């Protein structure tokens, strides 16, 4: 698991989860990555940043963005993921 505020992940770590230091590190160990953050800037960083989930995703992985964000950003993530052989789903919680 990863959280931008590591202390907020502590209950999950206490329950047995392994803490990763970046979304990339989570993706390197996962087939499916779910994320929900606050704003489009955060979504871009978590999925498309240098240490983002896409950077660590292997072909066939699935990235799921649950942030209520911008449709154009969902398309941007989709195109970047598709180019790497990764699936991308926009599943906003509202």
Short mmCIF file of N, CA, C and O in Angstrom, two decimals:
data_model
loop_
_atom_site.label_atom_id
_atom_site.label_comp_id
_atom_site.label_asym_id
_atom_site.label_seq_id
_atom_site.Cartn_x
_atom_site.Cartn_y
_atom_site.Cartn_z
N UNK A 1 0.84 -1.17 0.00
CA UNK A 1 0.00 0.00 0.00
C UNK A 1 0.88 1.23 0.00
O UNK A 1 2.04 1.19 0.40
N UNK A 2 0.31 2.32 -0.46
CA UNK A 2 1.00 3.61 -0.46
C UNK A 2 0.01 4.68 -0.07
O UNK A 2 -1.16 4.63 -0.46
N UNK A 3 0.47 5.64 0.71
CA UNK A 3 -0.30 6.82 1.02
C UNK A 3 0.67 7.98 1.05
O UNK A 3 1.77 7.85 1.57
N UNK A 4 0.25 9.10 0.49
CA UNK A 4 1.13 10.27 0.48
C UNK A 4 1.45 10.72 1.89
O UNK A 4 2.49 11.33 2.11
N UNK A 5 0.60 10.41 2.84
CA UNK A 5 0.86 10.63 4.27
C UNK A 5 1.02 9.25 4.89
O UNK A 5 0.04 8.58 5.21
N UNK A 6 2.26 8.80 5.03
CA UNK A 6 2.54 7.42 5.44
C UNK A 6 1.84 7.04 6.74
O UNK A 6 1.41 5.88 6.90
N UNK A 7 1.69 7.96 7.66
CA UNK A 7 1.05 7.64 8.93
C UNK A 7 -0.40 7.19 8.74
O UNK A 7 -0.92 6.41 9.53
N UNK A 8 -1.05 7.65 7.68
CA UNK A 8 -2.44 7.24 7.43
C UNK A 8 -2.53 5.80 6.96
O UNK A 8 -3.59 5.19 7.01
N UNK A 9 -1.43 5.23 6.50
CA UNK A 9 -1.41 3.84 6.07
C UNK A 9 -1.11 2.90 7.23
O UNK A 9 -1.22 1.68 7.09
N UNK A 10 -0.74 3.44 8.37
CA UNK A 10 -0.31 2.62 9.51
C UNK A 10 -1.34 1.57 9.93
O UNK A 10 -0.95 0.43 10.20
N UNK A 11 -2.63 1.88 9.99
CA UNK A 11 -3.58 0.82 10.35
C UNK A 11 -3.53 -0.38 9.39
O UNK A 11 -3.68 -1.53 9.82
N UNK A 12 -3.30 -0.13 8.12
CA UNK A 12 -3.18 -1.22 7.15
C UNK A 12 -1.89 -1.99 7.37
O UNK A 12 -1.87 -3.23 7.27
N UNK A 13 -0.82 -1.28 7.66
CA UNK A 13 0.46 -1.94 7.95
C UNK A 13 0.32 -2.80 9.21
O UNK A 13 0.79 -3.94 9.25
N UNK A 14 -0.35 -2.26 10.21
CA UNK A 14 -0.58 -3.01 11.44
C UNK A 14 -1.38 -4.29 11.19
O UNK A 14 -1.24 -5.27 11.92
N UNK A 15 -2.21 -4.26 10.15
CA UNK A 15 -3.03 -5.43 9.79
C UNK A 15 -2.30 -6.39 8.85
O UNK A 15 -2.87 -7.39 8.42
N UNK A 16 -1.05 -6.06 8.49
CA UNK A 16 -0.25 -6.97 7.68
C UNK A 16 0.15 -6.48 6.30
O UNK A 16 0.86 -7.17 5.58
N UNK A 17 -0.32 -5.30 5.90
CA UNK A 17 0.05 -4.78 4.58
C UNK A 17 1.52 -4.35 4.57
O UNK A 17 2.08 -4.00 5.61
N UNK A 18 2.12 -4.39 3.42
CA UNK A 18 3.49 -3.91 3.25
C UNK A 18 3.42 -2.48 2.73
O UNK A 18 2.70 -2.20 1.77
N UNK A 19 4.17 -1.58 3.35
CA UNK A 19 4.17 -0.18 2.96
C UNK A 19 5.17 0.06 1.84
O UNK A 19 6.32 -0.34 1.93
N UNK A 20 4.70 0.68 0.78
CA UNK A 20 5.58 1.08 -0.33
C UNK A 20 5.82 2.58 -0.22
O UNK A 20 5.01 3.31 0.36
N UNK A 21 6.92 3.04 -0.76
CA UNK A 21 7.27 4.46 -0.64
C UNK A 21 6.86 5.29 -1.85
O UNK A 21 6.99 6.51 -1.84
N UNK A 22 6.36 4.63 -2.90
CA UNK A 22 5.89 5.33 -4.10
C UNK A 22 4.78 4.52 -4.76
O UNK A 22 4.70 3.30 -4.58
N UNK A 23 3.93 5.17 -5.56
CA UNK A 23 2.95 4.42 -6.33
C UNK A 23 3.64 3.44 -7.31
O UNK A 23 3.14 2.35 -7.57
N UNK A 24 4.79 3.84 -7.81
CA UNK A 24 5.56 2.97 -8.71
C UNK A 24 5.90 1.66 -8.02
O UNK A 24 5.74 0.58 -8.59
N UNK A 25 6.33 1.74 -6.76
CA UNK A 25 6.69 0.53 -6.01
C UNK A 25 5.48 -0.37 -5.79
O UNK A 25 5.60 -1.60 -5.82
N UNK A 26 4.32 0.21 -5.58
CA UNK A 26 3.10 -0.59 -5.45
C UNK A 26 2.82 -1.31 -6.76
O UNK A 26 2.57 -2.51 -6.78
N UNK A 27 2.86 -0.58 -7.86
CA UNK A 27 2.55 -1.16 -9.17
C UNK A 27 3.53 -2.27 -9.55
O UNK A 27 3.13 -3.24 -10.19
N UNK A 28 4.77 -2.13 -9.15
CA UNK A 28 5.76 -3.16 -9.46
C UNK A 28 5.41 -4.50 -8.83
O UNK A 28 5.82 -5.55 -9.32
N UNK A 29 4.62 -4.47 -7.75
CA UNK A 29 4.25 -5.68 -7.02
C UNK A 29 2.78 -6.07 -7.19
O UNK A 29 2.30 -6.94 -6.50
N UNK A 30 2.08 -5.40 -8.11
CA UNK A 30 0.62 -5.59 -8.21
C UNK A 30 0.16 -5.81 -9.64
O UNK A 30 0.76 -5.32 -10.58
N UNK A 31 -0.95 -6.52 -9.75
CA UNK A 31 -1.60 -6.69 -11.05
C UNK A 31 -2.67 -5.62 -11.26
O UNK A 31 -2.97 -5.25 -12.38
N UNK A 32 -3.26 -5.15 -10.15
CA UNK A 32 -4.29 -4.12 -10.19
C UNK A 32 -3.95 -3.06 -9.15
O UNK A 32 -3.61 -3.40 -8.02
N UNK A 33 -4.03 -1.80 -9.56
CA UNK A 33 -3.74 -0.69 -8.65
C UNK A 33 -4.96 0.23 -8.61
O UNK A 33 -5.42 0.68 -9.65
N UNK A 34 -5.47 0.47 -7.41
CA UNK A 34 -6.57 1.42 -7.21
C UNK A 34 -6.00 2.67 -6.55
O UNK A 34 -5.14 2.57 -5.67
N UNK A 35 -6.49 3.83 -6.97
CA UNK A 35 -6.08 5.08 -6.34
C UNK A 35 -7.27 6.02 -6.28
O UNK A 35 -8.09 6.06 -7.19
N UNK A 36 -7.31 6.79 -5.21
CA UNK A 36 -8.28 7.87 -5.08
C UNK A 36 -7.58 8.99 -4.33
O UNK A 36 -7.08 8.79 -3.23
N UNK A 37 -7.47 10.13 -4.98
CA UNK A 37 -6.79 11.29 -4.40
C UNK A 37 -7.67 12.51 -4.60
O UNK A 37 -8.78 12.41 -5.14
N UNK A 38 -7.17 13.69 -4.22
CA UNK A 38 -8.04 14.85 -4.19
C UNK A 38 -8.28 15.62 -5.47
O UNK A 38 -9.40 15.96 -5.79
N UNK A 39 -7.23 15.90 -6.20
CA UNK A 39 -7.34 16.85 -7.31
C UNK A 39 -6.63 16.31 -8.55
O UNK A 39 -5.77 15.44 -8.45
N UNK A 40 -6.94 16.85 -9.74
CA UNK A 40 -6.30 16.40 -10.96
C UNK A 40 -4.76 16.40 -10.89
O UNK A 40 -4.11 15.48 -11.39
N UNK A 41 -4.19 17.41 -10.27
CA UNK A 41 -2.73 17.47 -10.12
C UNK A 41 -2.21 16.22 -9.39
O UNK A 41 -1.20 15.64 -9.76
N UNK A 42 -2.95 15.81 -8.36
CA UNK A 42 -2.58 14.63 -7.59
C UNK A 42 -2.73 13.36 -8.42
O UNK A 42 -1.89 12.46 -8.36
N UNK A 43 -3.81 13.29 -9.19
CA UNK A 43 -4.03 12.13 -10.05
C UNK A 43 -2.88 11.99 -11.04
O UNK A 43 -2.33 10.90 -11.23
N UNK A 44 -2.51 13.09 -11.65
CA UNK A 44 -1.42 13.08 -12.63
C UNK A 44 -0.13 12.57 -11.98
O UNK A 44 0.58 11.74 -12.53
N UNK A 45 0.17 13.05 -10.79
CA UNK A 45 1.39 12.64 -10.09
C UNK A 45 1.35 11.15 -9.73
O UNK A 45 2.32 10.42 -9.95
N UNK A 46 0.23 10.69 -9.18
CA UNK A 46 0.11 9.31 -8.71
C UNK A 46 0.15 8.31 -9.87
O UNK A 46 0.73 7.24 -9.75
N UNK A 47 -0.43 8.68 -11.01
CA UNK A 47 -0.45 7.75 -12.13
C UNK A 47 0.65 8.00 -13.15
O UNK A 47 1.24 7.06 -13.66
N UNK A 48 0.94 9.25 -13.47
CA UNK A 48 1.84 9.55 -14.59
C UNK A 48 3.19 10.12 -14.17
O UNK A 48 4.06 10.30 -15.02
N UNK A 49 3.39 10.39 -12.90
CA UNK A 49 4.65 10.95 -12.44
C UNK A 49 5.81 9.98 -12.59
O UNK A 49 5.62 8.78 -12.85
N UNK A 50 7.00 10.49 -12.41
CA UNK A 50 8.22 9.66 -12.50
C UNK A 50 8.14 8.45 -11.59
O UNK A 50 8.57 7.36 -11.96
N UNK A 51 7.60 8.63 -10.40
CA UNK A 51 7.42 7.53 -9.45
C UNK A 51 5.95 7.10 -9.38
O UNK A 51 5.50 6.55 -8.37
N UNK A 52 5.21 7.36 -10.45
CA UNK A 52 3.79 7.02 -10.50
C UNK A 52 3.54 5.56 -10.82
O UNK A 52 4.44 4.82 -11.22
N UNK A 53 2.29 5.17 -10.67
CA UNK A 53 1.92 3.78 -10.87
C UNK A 53 2.22 3.28 -12.28
O UNK A 53 2.67 2.15 -12.45
N UNK A 54 2.02 4.10 -13.29
CA UNK A 54 2.28 3.64 -14.65
C UNK A 54 3.75 3.31 -14.85
O UNK A 54 4.08 2.36 -15.55
N UNK A 55 4.62 4.06 -14.22
CA UNK A 55 6.06 3.80 -14.35
C UNK A 55 6.43 2.41 -13.84
O UNK A 55 7.38 1.80 -14.34
N UNK A 56 5.69 1.90 -12.88
CA UNK A 56 5.99 0.58 -12.33
C UNK A 56 5.10 -0.53 -12.84
O UNK A 56 5.34 -1.70 -12.55
N UNK A 57 4.07 -0.19 -13.59
CA UNK A 57 3.12 -1.19 -14.07
C UNK A 57 3.72 -2.06 -15.16
O UNK A 57 4.40 -1.56 -16.06
N UNK A 58 3.43 -3.34 -15.07
CA UNK A 58 3.90 -4.26 -16.10
C UNK A 58 2.78 -4.49 -17.11
O UNK A 58 1.60 -4.28 -16.79
N UNK A 59 3.11 -4.89 -18.34
CA UNK A 59 2.07 -5.15 -19.33
C UNK A 59 1.00 -6.10 -18.77
O UNK A 59 1.33 -7.06 -18.07
N UNK A 60 -0.25 -5.77 -19.03
CA UNK A 60 -1.36 -6.57 -18.54
C UNK A 60 -1.92 -6.09 -17.22
O UNK A 60 -2.99 -6.53 -16.79
N UNK A 61 -1.22 -5.17 -16.56
CA UNK A 61 -1.71 -4.62 -15.30
C UNK A 61 -2.93 -3.74 -15.56
O UNK A 61 -3.19 -3.33 -16.70
N UNK A 62 -3.66 -3.45 -14.49
CA UNK A 62 -4.84 -2.60 -14.57
C UNK A 62 -4.69 -1.46 -13.57
O UNK A 62 -4.43 -1.71 -12.39
N UNK A 63 -4.86 -0.23 -14.04
CA UNK A 63 -4.82 0.95 -13.18
C UNK A 63 -6.24 1.49 -13.08
O UNK A 63 -6.90 1.71 -14.10
N UNK A 64 -6.72 1.72 -11.85
CA UNK A 64 -8.08 2.19 -11.64
C UNK A 64 -8.03 3.51 -10.87
O UNK A 64 -7.53 3.55 -9.74
N UNK A 65 -8.51 4.56 -11.48
CA UNK A 65 -8.57 5.87 -10.83
C UNK A 65 -9.99 6.10 -10.33
O UNK A 65 -10.93 6.19 -11.11
N UNK A 66 -10.13 6.23 -9.03
CA UNK A 66 -11.44 6.42 -8.42
C UNK A 66 -11.69 7.88 -8.02
O UNK A 66 -12.69 8.20 -7.39
N UNK A 67 -10.78 8.76 -8.41
CA UNK A 67 -10.92 10.19 -8.13
C UNK A 67 -11.97 10.80 -9.06
O UNK A 67 -12.00 10.49 -10.25
N UNK A 68 -12.81 11.67 -8.54
CA UNK A 68 -13.70 12.45 -9.40
C UNK A 68 -12.84 13.57 -9.96
O UNK A 68 -12.45 14.48 -9.24
N UNK A 69 -12.47 13.46 -11.22
CA UNK A 69 -11.47 14.35 -11.81
C UNK A 69 -11.94 14.82 -13.19
O UNK A 69 -13.14 14.85 -13.47
N UNK A 70 -11.00 15.14 -14.04
CA UNK A 70 -11.27 15.67 -15.37
C UNK A 70 -11.32 14.56 -16.42
O UNK A 70 -10.41 13.74 -16.48
N UNK A 71 -12.35 14.51 -17.25
CA UNK A 71 -12.40 13.51 -18.32
C UNK A 71 -11.17 13.54 -19.22
O UNK A 71 -10.70 12.49 -19.66
N UNK A 72 -10.63 14.73 -19.48
CA UNK A 72 -9.45 14.82 -20.34
C UNK A 72 -8.24 14.13 -19.69
O UNK A 72 -7.42 13.54 -20.39
N UNK A 73 -8.15 14.18 -18.37
CA UNK A 73 -7.06 13.50 -17.68
C UNK A 73 -7.25 11.99 -17.74
O UNK A 73 -6.28 11.25 -17.92
N UNK A 74 -8.48 11.53 -17.63
CA UNK A 74 -8.75 10.10 -17.76
C UNK A 74 -8.31 9.60 -19.13
O UNK A 74 -7.71 8.53 -19.25
N UNK A 75 -8.56 10.39 -20.16
CA UNK A 75 -8.14 10.03 -21.52
C UNK A 75 -6.62 10.03 -21.62
O UNK A 75 -6.04 9.16 -22.28
N UNK A 76 -5.97 11.00 -21.00
CA UNK A 76 -4.50 11.07 -21.02
C UNK A 76 -3.90 9.82 -20.35
O UNK A 76 -2.94 9.23 -20.87
N UNK A 77 -4.44 9.44 -19.21
CA UNK A 77 -3.94 8.25 -18.52
C UNK A 77 -4.19 7.01 -19.37
O UNK A 77 -3.31 6.16 -19.53
N UNK A 78 -5.38 6.92 -19.96
CA UNK A 78 -5.71 5.79 -20.82
C UNK A 78 -4.71 5.65 -21.97
O UNK A 78 -4.20 4.56 -22.24
N UNK A 79 -4.43 6.76 -22.65
CA UNK A 79 -3.51 6.71 -23.80
C UNK A 79 -2.09 6.31 -23.36
O UNK A 79 -1.44 5.51 -24.04
N UNK A 80 -1.63 6.85 -22.25
CA UNK A 80 -0.30 6.51 -21.76
C UNK A 80 -0.24 5.04 -21.34
O UNK A 80 0.74 4.34 -21.62
N UNK A 81 -1.29 4.57 -20.69
CA UNK A 81 -1.34 3.18 -20.26
C UNK A 81 -1.40 2.24 -21.46
O UNK A 81 -0.67 1.24 -21.52
N UNK A 82 -2.24 2.57 -22.42
CA UNK A 82 -2.40 1.74 -23.62
C UNK A 82 -1.06 1.58 -24.34
O UNK A 82 -0.72 0.48 -24.80
N UNK A 83 -0.29 2.66 -24.41
CA UNK A 83 1.02 2.61 -25.08
C UNK A 83 1.98 1.65 -24.39
O UNK A 83 2.91 1.14 -25.01
N UNK A 84 1.73 1.37 -23.12
CA UNK A 84 2.60 0.48 -22.35
C UNK A 84 1.99 -0.92 -22.19
O UNK A 84 2.55 -1.76 -21.52
N UNK A 85 0.82 -1.15 -22.78
CA UNK A 85 0.17 -2.45 -22.66
C UNK A 85 -0.52 -2.64 -21.32
O UNK A 85 -0.68 -3.76 -20.85
N UNK A 86 -0.94 -1.53 -20.72
CA UNK A 86 -1.60 -1.53 -19.43
C UNK A 86 -3.02 -1.03 -19.61
O UNK A 86 -3.26 -0.10 -20.39
N UNK A 87 -3.97 -1.62 -18.90
CA UNK A 87 -5.36 -1.17 -18.96
C UNK A 87 -5.56 -0.04 -17.94
O UNK A 87 -4.92 -0.01 -16.90
N UNK A 88 -6.44 0.87 -18.27
CA UNK A 88 -6.76 1.99 -17.39
C UNK A 88 -8.27 2.17 -17.31
O UNK A 88 -8.94 2.20 -18.33
N UNK A 89 -8.78 2.26 -16.10
CA UNK A 89 -10.21 2.44 -15.88
C UNK A 89 -10.43 3.73 -15.10
O UNK A 89 -9.75 3.98 -14.11
N UNK A 90 -11.39 4.50 -15.53
CA UNK A 90 -11.81 5.70 -14.81
C UNK A 90 -13.10 5.32 -14.09
O UNK A 90 -14.11 5.04 -14.72
N UNK A 91 -13.03 5.25 -12.75
CA UNK A 91 -14.17 4.80 -11.96
C UNK A 91 -14.41 5.76 -10.79
O UNK A 91 -14.21 5.42 -9.64
N UNK A 92 -14.81 7.00 -11.10
CA UNK A 92 -14.93 8.01 -10.05
C UNK A 92 -16.01 7.71 -9.02
O UNK A 92 -17.07 7.21 -9.35
N UNK A 93 -15.67 8.01 -7.79
CA UNK A 93 -16.62 7.92 -6.69
C UNK A 93 -17.26 9.30 -6.56
O UNK A 93 -16.57 10.30 -6.53
N UNK A 94 -18.56 9.33 -6.52
CA UNK A 94 -19.23 10.63 -6.36
C UNK A 94 -20.31 10.53 -5.30
O UNK A 94 -20.66 9.49 -4.86
#
